[in-house]
XYZ file of C-alpha atoms in Angstrom:
394
model
C -4.170 61.154 19.887
C -0.647 60.112 20.928
C 1.843 62.800 20.065
C 4.965 62.352 17.999
C 8.137 63.019 19.936
C 6.365 62.383 23.232
C 7.079 59.807 25.934
C 3.715 60.183 27.623
C 2.387 56.749 26.640
C 5.559 54.811 27.514
C 6.021 53.966 31.213
C 9.550 52.610 30.695
C 10.667 55.928 29.196
C 8.781 58.032 31.723
C 10.593 56.146 34.490
C 13.974 57.264 33.083
C 13.471 60.817 31.838
C 17.178 61.406 31.189
C 17.564 58.324 29.005
C 17.743 58.627 25.205
C 16.642 55.251 23.879
C 17.800 54.738 20.282
C 17.543 50.971 19.871
C 13.978 50.570 18.638
C 15.200 48.293 15.849
C 16.034 45.740 18.562
C 12.863 46.261 20.551
C 10.337 48.966 21.361
C 8.903 49.745 24.795
C 5.250 48.834 25.275
C 2.845 51.801 25.361
C 0.106 52.051 27.976
C -2.719 50.805 25.693
C -0.830 47.580 24.995
C -0.014 47.081 28.671
C -3.673 47.685 29.535
C -4.831 45.175 26.932
C -2.400 42.531 28.140
C -3.469 43.130 31.737
C -7.136 42.799 30.793
C -6.458 39.528 29.002
C -4.551 38.087 31.933
C -7.129 39.253 34.467
C -9.997 37.838 32.434
C -11.252 34.278 31.930
C -8.352 31.844 31.709
C -9.773 29.609 29.004
C -7.653 28.267 26.168
C -8.984 29.874 22.933
C -11.206 27.378 21.132
C -10.291 24.437 23.369
C -13.766 23.542 24.532
C -17.364 24.497 23.805
C -18.087 26.466 26.955
C -18.557 30.278 26.906
C -15.083 31.141 28.179
C -13.380 29.110 25.437
C -15.716 30.414 22.738
C -15.190 34.009 23.809
C -11.420 33.590 23.928
C -11.482 32.245 20.361
C -13.669 35.129 19.228
C -11.214 37.651 20.683
C -8.322 35.814 19.042
C -9.940 36.003 15.614
C -10.796 39.664 16.161
C -7.114 40.274 16.892
C -6.193 38.485 13.665
C -8.569 40.679 11.656
C -7.166 43.832 13.260
C -3.562 42.914 12.526
C -4.392 41.785 8.979
C -6.071 45.119 8.259
C -3.026 46.969 9.612
C -0.734 44.972 7.320
C -2.940 45.675 4.329
C -3.808 42.075 3.473
C -6.830 41.062 1.423
C -8.128 38.502 3.919
C -7.598 37.854 7.645
C -6.856 34.165 6.981
C -3.679 35.218 5.154
C -2.150 36.089 8.552
C -1.121 33.747 11.353
C 0.432 34.553 14.713
C 3.958 33.291 15.373
C 6.763 33.481 17.891
C 8.420 36.530 16.337
C 9.748 37.037 12.824
C 12.513 34.456 13.314
C 9.954 31.740 13.916
C 7.835 33.007 11.044
C 10.705 32.856 8.537
C 11.706 29.378 9.684
C 8.071 28.310 9.291
C 7.984 29.498 5.674
C 11.189 27.705 4.763
C 10.189 24.499 6.543
C 6.466 24.256 5.799
C 5.972 26.205 2.552
C 9.369 25.864 0.877
C 9.551 22.099 0.171
C 6.385 22.022 -1.939
C 7.312 25.232 -3.735
C 10.716 23.793 -4.655
C 9.682 20.180 -5.245
C 10.747 20.435 -8.892
C 14.002 22.237 -8.122
C 14.909 25.874 -8.665
C 16.948 28.709 -7.251
C 16.482 30.562 -3.990
C 17.808 34.104 -4.387
C 19.112 35.633 -1.161
C 21.364 38.431 0.025
C 24.301 37.381 2.242
C 24.254 40.867 3.775
C 20.788 40.435 5.272
C 19.826 39.418 8.799
C 20.897 35.878 9.631
C 17.399 34.827 10.680
C 16.195 35.880 7.231
C 18.884 34.023 5.307
C 19.736 30.877 7.248
C 16.379 29.027 7.045
C 16.535 29.207 3.247
C 20.176 28.152 3.104
C 19.296 25.134 5.252
C 16.422 24.325 2.903
C 18.671 24.602 -0.161
C 21.190 22.250 1.425
C 18.461 19.790 2.387
C 16.996 19.793 -1.151
C 20.196 20.042 -3.173
C 19.686 16.548 -4.637
C 16.343 17.769 -5.993
C 18.049 20.545 -7.921
C 17.606 23.371 -5.402
C 20.363 25.980 -5.227
C 20.930 29.102 -3.139
C 22.086 31.985 -5.360
C 23.381 35.210 -3.833
C 22.803 38.810 -4.850
C 24.640 41.738 -3.307
C 24.156 45.074 -1.608
C 26.490 48.010 -2.148
C 28.510 49.561 0.674
C 25.572 51.803 1.634
C 23.190 48.893 1.981
C 21.328 49.258 -1.317
C 20.573 46.181 -3.418
C 22.618 46.303 -6.601
C 19.987 45.929 -9.378
C 22.577 44.808 -11.908
C 23.862 42.097 -9.609
C 20.302 41.035 -8.861
C 19.611 40.752 -12.590
C 22.739 38.609 -12.919
C 21.547 36.268 -10.187
C 17.975 35.958 -11.468
C 17.048 33.490 -14.192
C 14.232 31.263 -15.372
C 15.329 28.883 -12.584
C 14.495 31.431 -9.894
C 11.684 30.024 -7.762
C 11.962 32.084 -4.561
C 13.335 35.554 -3.895
C 14.117 36.248 -0.241
C 14.339 39.994 0.390
C 14.405 42.462 3.266
C 12.002 45.393 3.215
C 14.135 47.664 5.448
C 17.708 46.660 6.229
C 18.375 46.259 9.941
C 21.739 48.074 9.849
C 21.652 50.544 6.967
C 17.941 51.414 7.176
C 17.560 51.286 3.384
C 14.209 50.219 1.923
C 13.943 47.736 -0.921
C 11.973 48.751 -4.005
C 10.812 45.375 -5.309
C 9.457 46.969 -8.474
C 12.979 48.142 -9.361
C 14.349 44.595 -9.349
C 14.236 42.182 -12.292
C 12.212 39.567 -10.432
C 11.119 36.753 -12.743
C 7.315 36.770 -13.023
C 7.006 33.142 -11.907
C 9.123 33.621 -8.761
C 7.566 33.925 -5.316
C 8.836 36.790 -3.159
C 9.334 36.364 0.584
C 9.744 39.724 2.345
C 11.148 40.328 5.831
C 9.180 43.289 7.194
C 10.674 43.224 10.704
C 12.071 46.758 10.443
C 9.340 48.329 8.321
C 6.184 47.267 10.157
C 5.194 50.018 12.559
C 7.378 52.567 10.777
C 6.119 52.596 7.199
C 2.866 51.451 5.540
C 3.084 47.924 4.150
C -0.071 47.296 2.031
C 0.875 43.665 1.488
C -2.062 42.926 -0.822
C -0.641 45.460 -3.294
C 2.943 44.297 -2.869
C 4.942 42.000 -5.131
C 5.535 39.867 -2.024
C 3.345 36.790 -1.628
C 5.006 35.862 1.674
C 6.077 38.137 4.532
C 7.086 38.097 8.191
C 6.609 40.726 10.897
C 8.195 41.171 14.327
C 5.725 42.343 16.973
C 8.232 43.487 19.587
C 9.731 46.016 17.162
C 6.354 47.726 16.654
C 5.204 48.153 20.285
C 3.767 44.658 20.639
C 4.545 42.186 23.423
C 7.855 40.307 23.396
C 8.068 37.140 21.280
C 5.069 38.028 19.121
C 4.955 38.222 15.357
C 3.016 37.254 12.272
C 3.495 35.366 9.039
C 1.678 36.393 5.868
C 0.937 33.954 3.055
C -1.273 35.036 0.183
C -4.221 32.715 -0.383
C -2.972 31.451 -3.732
C 0.079 30.045 -1.908
C -1.836 28.196 0.835
C -1.909 24.925 -1.102
C 1.871 24.659 -0.726
C 1.800 24.709 3.077
C 2.431 21.378 4.795
C -0.150 20.904 7.552
C 0.545 18.400 10.312
C -2.985 17.262 11.052
C -1.916 15.420 14.191
C -0.446 18.588 15.684
C -3.101 21.019 14.420
C -5.572 22.507 16.850
C -8.308 20.229 18.158
C -11.871 20.915 19.083
C -14.856 22.509 17.347
C -14.676 25.323 14.796
C -10.882 25.583 14.679
C -10.133 25.654 10.960
C -9.461 29.094 9.503
C -7.036 28.335 6.668
C -4.172 25.947 5.860
C -1.837 28.716 7.019
C -3.358 29.012 10.473
C -3.697 25.222 10.797
C 0.041 24.860 10.223
C 1.432 27.956 11.960
C -0.809 28.011 15.035
C -0.451 24.453 16.233
C -1.182 23.770 19.871
C -2.436 26.289 22.400
C -2.934 29.804 21.099
C -1.305 32.866 22.662
C -4.459 34.875 23.121
C -2.805 37.541 25.259
C 0.033 38.000 22.766
C -2.380 38.284 19.845
C -4.521 40.811 21.713
C -1.443 42.822 22.676
C -0.166 42.909 19.104
C -3.584 43.974 17.837
C -3.584 46.731 20.442
C -0.185 47.882 19.184
C -1.516 48.162 15.635
C -4.506 50.151 16.893
C -2.136 52.461 18.775
C -0.130 53.062 15.601
C -3.294 53.585 13.573
C -4.363 56.418 15.884
C -1.126 58.187 14.990
C -0.928 57.223 11.329
C 2.068 55.528 9.737
C 2.469 58.333 7.205
C 2.998 60.713 10.119
C 5.381 58.284 11.810
C 7.466 57.902 8.646
C 7.608 61.668 8.197
C 8.673 62.171 11.809
C 11.405 59.560 11.463
C 12.623 61.199 8.251
C 13.005 64.503 10.083
C 15.019 62.894 12.870
C 17.161 60.794 10.531
C 17.931 63.797 8.333
C 18.895 65.889 11.364
C 21.203 63.133 12.553
C 22.781 62.585 9.136
C 23.427 66.291 8.686
C 24.995 66.638 12.130
C 27.043 63.454 11.942
C 28.463 64.429 8.548
C 29.985 67.501 10.193
C 31.861 65.508 12.861
C 35.442 64.736 11.888
C 36.160 61.013 11.832
C 32.535 59.887 11.565
C 31.444 57.937 8.487
C 27.763 57.344 7.745
C 26.995 53.808 6.569
C 23.854 54.540 4.610
C 22.581 56.596 1.671
C 21.594 60.275 2.016
C 18.325 60.937 3.838
C 15.575 62.912 2.102
C 13.636 64.630 4.867
C 10.660 65.096 2.525
C 10.113 61.326 2.141
C 9.104 58.797 4.838
C 12.071 57.031 6.383
C 12.680 54.000 8.571
C 14.491 56.042 11.207
C 17.379 53.551 11.160
C 20.921 54.764 10.516
C 24.441 53.469 11.061
C 27.891 54.999 11.364
C 31.487 54.247 12.245
C 34.121 56.312 14.035
C 37.620 56.145 12.584
C 39.959 53.973 14.623
C 37.357 52.953 17.217
C 35.449 49.745 17.806
C 31.708 50.111 17.718
C 31.419 48.690 21.227
C 33.701 51.434 22.572
C 31.645 54.145 20.887
C 28.420 52.620 22.198
C 29.868 52.506 25.721
C 30.911 56.161 25.518
C 27.373 57.080 24.473
C 25.871 54.873 27.169
C 27.794 56.804 29.815
C 25.992 59.904 28.545
C 22.609 58.185 28.810
C 22.266 57.410 25.091
C 21.516 53.775 24.254
C 22.486 52.511 20.784
C 23.380 49.166 19.211
C 26.845 47.793 18.473
C 28.140 44.284 17.883
C 27.637 41.960 14.932
C 24.120 43.275 14.157
C 23.044 39.671 13.423
C 24.876 39.825 10.092
C 27.312 37.381 8.517
C 30.780 38.865 8.801
C 30.487 41.359 11.680
C 31.476 44.985 11.293
C 33.205 45.661 14.567
C 33.199 49.396 13.903
C 29.498 49.763 13.033
C 27.073 51.462 15.420
C 23.346 51.597 14.737
C 20.838 54.170 15.927
C 17.124 53.619 15.453
C 14.626 56.357 16.216
C 10.927 55.915 16.758
C 7.853 58.006 17.375
C 8.742 58.814 21.011
C 12.091 60.405 20.059
C 12.478 64.112 19.350
C 15.086 66.556 18.079
C 16.592 66.935 21.549
C 17.359 63.208 21.498
C 19.147 63.646 18.169
C 21.153 66.560 19.534
C 22.213 64.609 22.614
C 23.332 61.778 20.356
C 25.365 64.168 18.224
C 26.965 65.747 21.285
C 27.978 62.345 22.599
C 29.216 61.284 19.198
C 31.364 64.392 18.825
C 32.910 63.711 22.228
C 33.535 60.066 21.348
C 35.172 61.002 18.025
C 37.566 63.364 19.828
C 38.904 60.448 21.892
C 40.606 58.926 18.852
């Protein structure tokens, strides 16, 4: 069983033993099992999955559907055909807005969104609202507080009997806060679209039990290959998906569901699907409950240490070490740009994230750290040492 706080399954980290990598929220290194699976796929028969009736093509399609079933089980869906493979979460969210949204909003209605969420989560729905404004579609904003928590009162203000779609983020990409959908006054007739880019691979999802009927997942943030992801659409929403029959897959035995017909047009990325399935299997051997507990320990240690450094302000709510956590945290250093702080840490071999964080209205002072299962308490301590030194430069 892979150990928590160990680099042993990550060649990129083994190659740089003095590096403290704290940017998992941007992308995770591939573990050996995923690399091995990708290698096996690329070394094997080169057939296009399902494109042809010969054994290579049939076997490639079988492996592709096995990968779908594995990923669907990991995400806690009711049926494998509720999951389709995409080019990352950005492509998945754009797909939902473009191919599901028009039918769902054909009679008008409001799209609730948070301006403080990731741009790739928000912008596809704003474009849809603009495109359908003459049909009575509006984009209505709800807010987060300064610590990244959705304001339930403001959400209740924004919601109404016009609300058709609620676009929400499961774990915020800067603050690391998790959204409790059950605590929000979501109208019962509204459909919820959930961005799970920062929760998948860190915390259990159980989508079948969730209030969300739609969801997107980023594979490269949960140890999968680059540019992989999935889109989830519950079966009772499949009838709203626009399927381009001319572009859908050709050949025998291709149809799985309206979702897969629409989202998996053209040649299938069999290697990417197999690699993402391997990543979910890798995480299952560890257990997401254990991962979330490990991340809570690291996040709590960081928050406690950072709160003791003069001039450092934490940009998230308090961390409860007894409850699973995303492992994502953010801070600012008084009087210093985030890029300068990140550079000071980089010189000490600690890699973090600064910049606009893909948010509207960049915080030039914000720095994000994101732990994952390969980090340990020594990594936290090295971060705190570097942060204390950076704060003294002010």
